[in-house]
Short mmCIF file of C-alpha atoms in Angstrom, two decimals:
data_model
loop_
_atom_site.label_atom_id
_atom_site.label_comp_id
_atom_site.label_asym_id
_atom_site.label_seq_id
_atom_site.Cartn_x
_atom_site.Cartn_y
_atom_site.Cartn_z
CA MET A 1 68.44 50.35 230.82
CA GLY A 2 65.58 48.45 232.49
CA ARG A 3 63.31 51.50 232.34
CA VAL A 4 63.97 52.05 228.64
CA ARG A 5 63.25 48.42 227.80
CA SER A 6 60.07 48.50 229.90
CA ALA A 7 58.91 51.72 228.22
CA LEU A 8 59.50 50.20 224.75
CA LEU A 9 57.66 46.97 225.54
CA ARG A 10 54.47 48.59 226.88
CA PRO A 11 53.22 50.05 223.54
CA TRP A 12 54.15 46.83 221.76
CA MET A 13 52.25 44.73 224.32
CA ALA A 14 49.24 47.04 224.09
CA GLY A 15 49.24 46.64 220.30
CA VAL A 16 49.40 42.84 220.59
CA LEU A 17 46.56 42.89 223.11
CA VAL A 18 44.37 45.06 220.83
CA VAL A 19 45.03 42.77 217.84
CA ALA A 20 44.28 39.66 219.95
CA VAL A 21 40.97 41.08 221.24
CA ALA A 22 39.94 42.18 217.72
CA GLY A 23 40.87 38.75 216.34
CA ALA A 24 38.87 36.97 219.03
CA GLY A 25 35.85 39.20 218.37
CA PHE A 26 35.99 38.54 214.64
CA GLY A 27 36.40 34.80 215.23
CA LEU A 28 33.34 34.72 217.50
CA TYR A 29 31.28 36.64 214.94
CA TRP A 30 32.44 34.51 212.02
CA PHE A 31 32.12 31.02 213.57
CA GLN A 32 29.27 31.71 216.04
CA PRO A 33 30.23 28.70 218.21
CA TRP A 34 27.33 29.23 220.62
CA LYS A 35 24.97 27.97 217.91
CA LEU A 36 26.33 24.46 218.47
CA TRP A 37 24.40 24.46 221.75
CA GLN A 38 21.28 26.24 220.49
CA ASP A 39 18.61 24.18 218.75
CA GLU A 40 15.75 25.77 216.85
CA THR A 41 12.81 23.39 216.34
CA VAL A 42 10.17 24.16 213.70
CA ARG A 43 6.90 22.21 213.37
CA GLU A 44 5.11 23.38 210.23
CA ALA A 45 2.23 21.46 208.67
CA LEU A 46 2.23 20.82 204.93
CA PRO A 47 0.44 23.83 203.43
CA GLU A 48 -2.96 23.37 201.93
CA ALA A 49 -3.69 24.89 198.55
CA THR A 50 -5.11 28.37 198.76
CA ALA A 51 -8.65 28.75 197.60
CA VAL A 52 -8.79 30.40 194.21
CA ALA A 53 -11.97 32.06 193.06
CA SER A 54 -12.79 30.77 189.62
CA ALA A 55 -15.49 30.83 187.04
CA PRO A 56 -17.87 27.89 186.84
CA PRO A 57 -16.21 24.91 185.16
CA ALA A 58 -16.52 24.85 181.41
CA GLU A 59 -18.26 21.85 179.95
CA ALA A 60 -16.02 19.27 178.35
CA PRO A 61 -16.51 18.68 174.62
CA SER A 62 -18.90 15.84 173.89
CA GLY A 63 -17.29 12.46 174.37
CA ALA A 64 -14.34 13.84 176.41
CA THR A 65 -13.97 13.63 180.13
CA ALA A 66 -12.28 16.34 182.12
CA THR A 67 -9.69 15.16 184.62
CA PRO A 68 -9.96 17.09 187.85
CA PRO A 69 -6.80 18.47 189.45
CA PRO A 70 -5.49 16.52 192.44
CA ALA A 71 -7.49 17.19 195.59
CA GLY A 72 -4.45 17.65 197.78
CA PRO A 73 -0.67 17.74 197.85
CA THR A 74 1.22 15.25 195.66
CA THR A 75 4.79 14.15 196.38
CA LEU A 76 6.71 14.32 193.09
CA ALA A 77 10.12 13.26 194.48
CA SER A 78 11.69 12.43 197.81
CA GLY A 79 14.94 11.38 199.42
CA GLU A 80 16.77 10.81 202.69
CA LEU A 81 19.29 13.35 203.97
CA ILE A 82 22.87 12.15 204.37
CA SER A 83 25.55 13.80 206.50
CA HIS A 84 28.26 16.00 205.08
CA GLU A 85 30.10 18.57 207.23
CA HIS A 86 27.74 17.91 210.19
CA ALA A 87 25.60 14.92 211.20
CA THR A 88 22.30 15.40 209.35
CA SER A 89 19.21 13.21 209.01
CA GLY A 90 15.60 13.50 207.88
CA THR A 91 13.47 13.26 204.76
CA VAL A 92 13.12 15.74 201.89
CA LYS A 93 9.98 15.84 199.75
CA PHE A 94 9.34 17.86 196.60
CA VAL A 95 5.57 18.46 196.74
CA ARG A 96 3.08 19.89 194.23
CA LEU A 97 0.12 21.53 195.95
CA ALA A 98 -3.41 21.39 194.56
CA ASP A 99 -3.08 24.96 193.24
CA GLY A 100 -0.05 23.91 191.12
CA SER A 101 2.59 25.59 193.29
CA HIS A 102 5.54 23.61 194.67
CA VAL A 103 7.24 23.35 198.06
CA VAL A 104 10.30 21.54 199.35
CA ARG A 105 9.39 19.93 202.65
CA LEU A 106 11.93 18.84 205.25
CA GLU A 107 10.51 16.25 207.65
CA GLY A 108 12.19 15.05 210.81
CA LEU A 109 15.22 17.25 210.13
CA ASP A 110 18.04 16.89 212.64
CA THR A 111 21.29 18.76 211.97
CA SER A 112 23.66 21.14 213.73
CA ASN A 113 22.80 24.78 213.95
CA GLY A 114 25.25 27.08 212.25
CA PRO A 115 25.82 30.49 210.75
CA ASP A 116 24.09 31.46 207.50
CA LEU A 117 22.36 28.12 206.70
CA HIS A 118 20.12 27.95 203.62
CA VAL A 119 18.01 25.34 201.83
CA TRP A 120 19.17 24.89 198.25
CA LEU A 121 17.47 23.08 195.39
CA THR A 122 20.33 21.94 193.09
CA ASP A 123 21.24 19.91 190.04
CA ALA A 124 24.37 18.45 191.67
CA PRO A 125 24.69 14.75 192.44
CA VAL A 126 24.74 13.84 196.13
CA LYS A 127 28.10 12.33 197.06
CA GLU A 128 28.90 10.73 200.40
CA GLY A 129 31.72 11.89 202.65
CA ARG A 130 34.04 14.83 202.05
CA ALA A 131 33.58 14.48 198.28
CA GLY A 132 30.05 15.87 198.67
CA TRP A 133 30.83 18.86 200.88
CA HIS A 134 31.45 21.46 198.17
CA VAL A 135 29.69 20.29 194.97
CA PHE A 136 26.35 22.07 195.28
CA ASP A 137 27.51 25.51 194.17
CA ASP A 138 29.25 24.12 191.06
CA GLY A 139 26.13 23.90 188.91
CA ARG A 140 22.60 25.28 188.98
CA TYR A 141 21.01 25.96 192.34
CA VAL A 142 18.15 27.96 193.78
CA SER A 143 18.23 29.23 197.35
CA LEU A 144 14.80 28.65 198.87
CA GLY A 145 15.65 30.79 201.89
CA LYS A 146 17.35 30.63 205.25
CA LEU A 147 16.95 27.40 207.21
CA LYS A 148 14.08 28.08 209.63
CA GLY A 149 15.35 25.68 212.27
CA ASN A 150 17.87 22.88 212.60
CA LYS A 151 15.26 20.41 213.88
CA GLY A 152 11.69 19.53 212.96
CA SER A 153 9.49 19.76 209.85
CA GLN A 154 9.35 22.82 207.62
CA ASN A 155 8.30 24.02 204.17
CA TYR A 156 10.10 26.14 201.57
CA THR A 157 8.22 27.68 198.66
CA VAL A 158 9.72 27.02 195.24
CA PRO A 159 9.57 30.12 193.00
CA GLU A 160 7.08 29.83 190.13
CA ASP A 161 9.75 30.33 187.45
CA VAL A 162 11.75 27.28 188.63
CA ASP A 163 11.45 24.17 186.43
CA PRO A 164 11.35 21.27 188.92
CA SER A 165 12.64 18.78 186.34
CA ARG A 166 16.03 20.58 186.23
CA TYR A 167 16.86 19.95 189.92
CA THR A 168 17.77 16.60 191.43
CA SER A 169 18.88 17.28 195.00
CA VAL A 170 18.43 19.43 198.09
CA SER A 171 21.27 20.67 200.31
CA ILE A 172 21.38 22.29 203.74
CA TRP A 173 24.06 24.77 202.66
CA CYS A 174 26.26 26.96 204.88
CA ASP A 175 26.76 30.10 202.80
CA ARG A 176 29.40 31.47 205.17
CA PHE A 177 31.80 28.56 204.66
CA ASP A 178 30.56 27.24 201.27
CA VAL A 179 29.91 23.75 202.60
CA SER A 180 26.97 21.35 202.74
CA PHE A 181 25.83 20.25 206.21
CA GLY A 182 23.79 17.46 204.57
CA ALA A 183 21.95 16.67 201.33
CA ALA A 184 19.37 14.39 199.74
CA GLU A 185 19.11 12.99 196.22
CA LEU A 186 15.53 13.41 194.97
CA ALA A 187 14.10 10.18 193.52
CA ARG A 188 11.05 10.82 191.34
CA ALA A 189 7.86 9.22 192.62
#
């Protein structure tokens, strides 16, 4: 009787072991816990406008003065990051470059590293605490790309077809778990 019971338990135990190993492998892939101990620091300067070859300036009609475009980058809106799912701090700036293009700039960013983090420009209000964790995918949002690093200063190009007046906040968004690590309300300058 002991041999029969032992022979029946071996395949069952092997099956449990295979399922446990597969589950552990999937869990490691999905959560990527090692990223909690890996920091990626990015130190990008604010981009300068690219030189555009142009024709000589046209003369202004008599009695009118032409206003030159701004010589350098102009901050249109800014805000401070608040923590959501993970402790997050830093400043967000929505900047118009001299060539008319726009970038979202993260300065002094400090957040946790995580799987599948993106920078989103959104129309959602920034709410403190757990109430703000999941609101950013409820309305309009534009993904500006994967987060380059969880620390430092970095720039994200805003697509030309995006109307900056329609977006009021920026979120460090974890696409894998649909949760905000931190966000900033953009106050117009």
